[in-house]
Amino acid sequence: MKKLRFLLSLTNDDNDYQIEQTSAARHAAQKLGVDLEIVYANNEGIVQSQQLLSSIQSRTVPLPDAILFEPAGSSAHPHVAHAAAAAGIGVALLNHDANYIAELRRLFSVPVFSTTSNHEDIGRIQGQQLSALLPAGGNVLYIQGPPKVWPPNNATLACSKPNPRPCNCAS
């Protein structure tokens, strides 16, 4: 049986979350007996896109069976995912959702999926926690990520929805 090869592209290698992802991926690859190559995009979407396309289009090394990537920057790299699926390479989008997933599944017979947190539920839970911490209501400063990124906005909206006891969430 052929040994599977995976390419994992992470945004960077210098924060605790990414370091833990690297460690967990290496441990899982070793446990499952698969080859794993990890590349880092240095928080640059263009660098990440070039790294992934280089591997997908390589004529000198065997193609990966799947690419897994957490998008660096604001793009979920639809052109990269399409090129991979067209080449028979599976695609896993990490910590992000993309509207191109359904189309790639329809067009190609390789695994294509995304994994992400339900940020609306996270915000709802945070709102419930704030209500429990402030039983008489009160004001809260809610710090979120970049304002144009959808997950934090969904969490903020859910957090500020009416709870049994009102908390004013200012972000």
mmCIF file of C-alpha atoms in Angstrom:
data_model
loop_
_atom_site.group_PDB
_atom_site.id
_atom_site.type_symbol
_atom_site.label_atom_id
_atom_site.label_comp_id
_atom_site.label_asym_id
_atom_site.label_seq_id
_atom_site.Cartn_x
_atom_site.Cartn_y
_atom_site.Cartn_z
ATOM 1 C CA MET A 1 0.000 0.000 0.000
ATOM 2 C CA LYS A 2 1.249 3.473 -0.908
ATOM 3 C CA LYS A 3 2.399 5.655 1.982
ATOM 4 C CA LEU A 4 0.285 8.801 2.077
ATOM 5 C CA ARG A 5 1.940 12.224 1.781
ATOM 6 C CA PHE A 6 0.438 15.376 3.264
ATOM 7 C CA LEU A 7 1.489 18.996 3.004
ATOM 8 C CA LEU A 8 0.515 21.215 5.937
ATOM 9 C CA SER A 9 0.811 24.965 5.496
ATOM 10 C CA LEU A 10 0.573 27.066 8.635
ATOM 11 C CA THR A 11 0.580 30.828 8.930
ATOM 12 C CA ASN A 12 3.783 31.044 10.980
ATOM 13 C CA ASP A 13 6.062 29.175 13.355
ATOM 14 C CA ASP A 14 6.478 31.741 16.110
ATOM 15 C CA ASN A 15 3.395 31.689 18.311
ATOM 16 C CA ASP A 16 2.206 29.115 20.815
ATOM 17 C CA TYR A 17 -0.882 28.103 18.833
ATOM 18 C CA GLN A 18 1.037 27.437 15.616
ATOM 19 C CA ILE A 19 3.827 25.646 17.498
ATOM 20 C CA GLU A 20 1.228 23.377 19.112
ATOM 21 C CA GLN A 21 -0.418 22.714 15.735
ATOM 22 C CA THR A 22 2.985 21.711 14.351
ATOM 23 C CA SER A 23 3.649 19.378 17.251
ATOM 24 C CA ALA A 24 0.199 17.773 17.068
ATOM 25 C CA ALA A 25 0.461 17.306 13.295
ATOM 26 C CA ARG A 26 3.876 15.656 13.559
ATOM 27 C CA HIS A 27 2.655 13.378 16.343
ATOM 28 C CA ALA A 28 -0.444 12.350 14.346
ATOM 29 C CA ALA A 29 1.604 11.746 11.186
ATOM 30 C CA GLN A 30 4.054 9.565 13.064
ATOM 31 C CA LYS A 31 1.255 7.623 14.753
ATOM 32 C CA LEU A 32 -0.533 7.038 11.427
ATOM 33 C CA GLY A 33 2.627 6.306 9.443
ATOM 34 C CA VAL A 34 2.168 9.062 6.871
ATOM 35 C CA ASP A 35 4.713 11.453 5.412
ATOM 36 C CA LEU A 36 4.149 15.040 6.474
ATOM 37 C CA GLU A 37 5.807 18.153 5.133
ATOM 38 C CA ILE A 38 5.155 21.387 7.008
ATOM 39 C CA VAL A 39 5.724 24.828 5.513
ATOM 40 C CA TYR A 40 5.191 28.231 7.082
ATOM 41 C CA ALA A 41 3.881 31.294 5.263
ATOM 42 C CA ASN A 42 5.367 33.935 7.585
ATOM 43 C CA ASN A 43 1.872 35.458 7.795
ATOM 44 C CA GLU A 44 1.955 36.259 4.071
ATOM 45 C CA GLY A 45 -0.931 35.078 1.902
ATOM 46 C CA ILE A 46 1.072 35.392 -1.322
ATOM 47 C CA VAL A 47 3.954 33.351 0.116
ATOM 48 C CA GLN A 48 1.505 30.673 1.223
ATOM 49 C CA SER A 49 -0.184 30.572 -2.162
ATOM 50 C CA GLN A 50 3.184 30.231 -3.918
ATOM 51 C CA GLN A 51 4.345 27.475 -1.546
ATOM 52 C CA LEU A 52 1.182 25.449 -2.053
ATOM 53 C CA LEU A 53 1.080 25.920 -5.824
ATOM 54 C CA SER A 54 4.749 24.970 -6.082
ATOM 55 C CA SER A 55 4.038 21.658 -4.371
ATOM 56 C CA ILE A 56 0.843 21.031 -6.358
ATOM 57 C CA GLN A 57 2.546 21.724 -9.695
ATOM 58 C CA SER A 58 5.903 20.087 -8.939
ATOM 59 C CA ARG A 59 7.383 17.761 -11.524
ATOM 60 C CA THR A 60 10.441 16.862 -9.427
ATOM 61 C CA VAL A 61 8.905 15.469 -6.225
ATOM 62 C CA PRO A 62 5.827 13.280 -5.760
ATOM 63 C CA LEU A 63 2.598 15.226 -5.347
ATOM 64 C CA PRO A 64 1.012 15.256 -1.914
ATOM 65 C CA ASP A 65 -2.144 13.219 -1.473
ATOM 66 C CA ALA A 66 -3.685 16.178 0.339
ATOM 67 C CA ILE A 67 -2.914 19.736 1.326
ATOM 68 C CA LEU A 68 -4.031 21.134 4.649
ATOM 69 C CA PHE A 69 -3.762 24.849 5.225
ATOM 70 C CA GLU A 70 -4.777 27.585 7.576
ATOM 71 C CA PRO A 71 -5.057 30.656 5.377
ATOM 72 C CA ALA A 72 -2.515 33.404 5.977
ATOM 73 C CA GLY A 73 -4.122 36.756 5.337
ATOM 74 C CA SER A 74 -7.710 37.265 4.296
ATOM 75 C CA SER A 75 -7.880 34.895 1.309
ATOM 76 C CA ALA A 76 -8.867 31.249 1.587
ATOM 77 C CA HIS A 77 -6.900 30.662 -1.651
ATOM 78 C CA PRO A 78 -9.714 29.401 -3.897
ATOM 79 C CA HIS A 79 -7.351 29.125 -6.883
ATOM 80 C CA VAL A 80 -4.968 26.936 -4.867
ATOM 81 C CA ALA A 81 -7.780 24.675 -3.670
ATOM 82 C CA HIS A 82 -9.131 24.368 -7.221
ATOM 83 C CA ALA A 83 -5.667 23.549 -8.630
ATOM 84 C CA ALA A 84 -5.154 20.901 -5.940
ATOM 85 C CA ALA A 85 -8.529 19.245 -6.447
ATOM 86 C CA ALA A 86 -8.063 19.308 -10.237
ATOM 87 C CA ALA A 87 -4.726 17.517 -9.752
ATOM 88 C CA GLY A 88 -6.396 14.816 -7.636
ATOM 89 C CA ILE A 89 -5.116 16.235 -4.351
ATOM 90 C CA GLY A 90 -7.445 16.444 -1.353
ATOM 91 C CA VAL A 91 -7.979 19.821 0.310
ATOM 92 C CA ALA A 92 -8.522 20.592 3.992
ATOM 93 C CA LEU A 93 -9.073 24.204 4.960
ATOM 94 C CA LEU A 94 -8.262 24.753 8.636
ATOM 95 C CA ASN A 95 -9.868 27.306 10.979
ATOM 96 C CA HIS A 96 -11.692 28.944 8.118
ATOM 97 C CA ASP A 97 -14.774 28.471 6.005
ATOM 98 C CA ALA A 98 -15.038 29.092 2.276
ATOM 99 C CA ASN A 99 -17.920 29.166 -0.145
ATOM 100 C CA TYR A 100 -15.948 27.252 -2.795
ATOM 101 C CA ILE A 101 -15.967 23.957 -0.832
ATOM 102 C CA ALA A 102 -19.337 22.749 -2.191
ATOM 103 C CA GLU A 103 -18.343 23.532 -5.784
ATOM 104 C CA LEU A 104 -15.052 21.625 -5.504
ATOM 105 C CA ARG A 105 -16.899 18.630 -4.050
ATOM 106 C CA ARG A 106 -19.291 18.713 -6.975
ATOM 107 C CA LEU A 107 -16.550 19.044 -9.608
ATOM 108 C CA PHE A 108 -13.892 16.665 -8.276
ATOM 109 C CA SER A 109 -13.798 13.249 -6.632
ATOM 110 C CA VAL A 110 -11.251 14.056 -3.929
ATOM 111 C CA PRO A 111 -11.915 14.883 -0.278
ATOM 112 C CA VAL A 112 -12.501 18.618 0.166
ATOM 113 C CA PHE A 113 -13.571 20.073 3.500
ATOM 114 C CA SER A 114 -13.073 22.817 6.037
ATOM 115 C CA THR A 115 -12.982 22.869 9.802
ATOM 116 C CA THR A 116 -13.711 25.887 11.929
ATOM 117 C CA SER A 117 -15.287 26.900 15.193
ATOM 118 C CA ASN A 118 -18.876 28.028 15.422
ATOM 119 C CA HIS A 119 -18.175 31.621 16.373
ATOM 120 C CA GLU A 120 -21.815 32.470 16.880
ATOM 121 C CA ASP A 121 -22.067 29.737 19.526
ATOM 122 C CA ILE A 122 -18.815 30.964 21.090
ATOM 123 C CA GLY A 123 -20.276 34.465 21.337
ATOM 124 C CA ARG A 124 -23.519 33.121 22.793
ATOM 125 C CA ILE A 125 -21.594 31.221 25.483
ATOM 126 C CA GLN A 126 -19.506 34.305 26.230
ATOM 127 C CA GLY A 127 -22.704 36.324 26.601
ATOM 128 C CA GLN A 128 -24.081 33.761 29.045
ATOM 129 C CA GLN A 129 -20.834 33.852 31.006
ATOM 130 C CA LEU A 130 -20.938 37.641 31.180
ATOM 131 C CA SER A 131 -24.539 37.510 32.405
ATOM 132 C CA ALA A 132 -23.476 35.088 35.138
ATOM 133 C CA LEU A 133 -20.545 37.300 36.141
ATOM 134 C CA LEU A 134 -22.715 40.430 36.182
ATOM 135 C CA PRO A 135 -26.061 39.221 37.586
ATOM 136 C CA ALA A 136 -27.409 42.767 37.876
ATOM 137 C CA GLY A 137 -26.204 43.634 34.362
ATOM 138 C CA GLY A 138 -23.405 46.023 33.566
ATOM 139 C CA ASN A 139 -20.944 47.196 30.959
ATOM 140 C CA VAL A 140 -18.279 45.040 29.315
ATOM 141 C CA LEU A 141 -15.421 45.916 27.001
ATOM 142 C CA TYR A 142 -15.375 43.101 24.431
ATOM 143 C CA ILE A 143 -12.077 42.957 22.552
ATOM 144 C CA GLN A 144 -12.170 41.248 19.183
ATOM 145 C CA GLY A 145 -9.901 40.672 16.214
ATOM 146 C CA PRO A 146 -9.844 42.660 12.973
ATOM 147 C CA PRO A 147 -13.255 44.282 12.347
ATOM 148 C CA LYS A 148 -13.597 42.973 8.772
ATOM 149 C CA VAL A 149 -13.063 39.320 9.703
ATOM 150 C CA TRP A 150 -16.334 37.394 9.926
ATOM 151 C CA PRO A 151 -15.724 35.049 12.916
ATOM 152 C CA PRO A 152 -15.117 37.764 15.535
ATOM 153 C CA ASN A 153 -18.077 39.744 14.202
ATOM 154 C CA ASN A 154 -20.374 36.720 14.586
ATOM 155 C CA ALA A 155 -19.105 36.180 18.127
ATOM 156 C CA THR A 156 -19.660 39.842 19.005
ATOM 157 C CA LEU A 157 -23.190 39.815 17.588
ATOM 158 C CA ALA A 158 -24.086 36.671 19.506
ATOM 159 C CA CYS A 159 -22.495 37.983 22.701
ATOM 160 C CA SER A 160 -24.522 41.173 22.535
ATOM 161 C CA LYS A 161 -27.865 39.414 21.899
ATOM 162 C CA PRO A 162 -30.296 39.736 24.774
ATOM 163 C CA ASN A 163 -29.494 37.451 27.671
ATOM 164 C CA PRO A 164 -31.550 36.862 30.817
ATOM 165 C CA ARG A 165 -29.660 39.773 32.412
ATOM 166 C CA PRO A 166 -28.529 42.581 30.120
ATOM 167 C CA CYS A 167 -24.859 43.219 29.534
ATOM 168 C CA ASN A 168 -23.855 46.061 27.258
ATOM 169 C CA CYS A 169 -20.996 44.755 25.104
ATOM 170 C CA ALA A 170 -18.899 47.521 23.639
ATOM 171 C CA SER A 171 -16.259 46.355 21.185
#
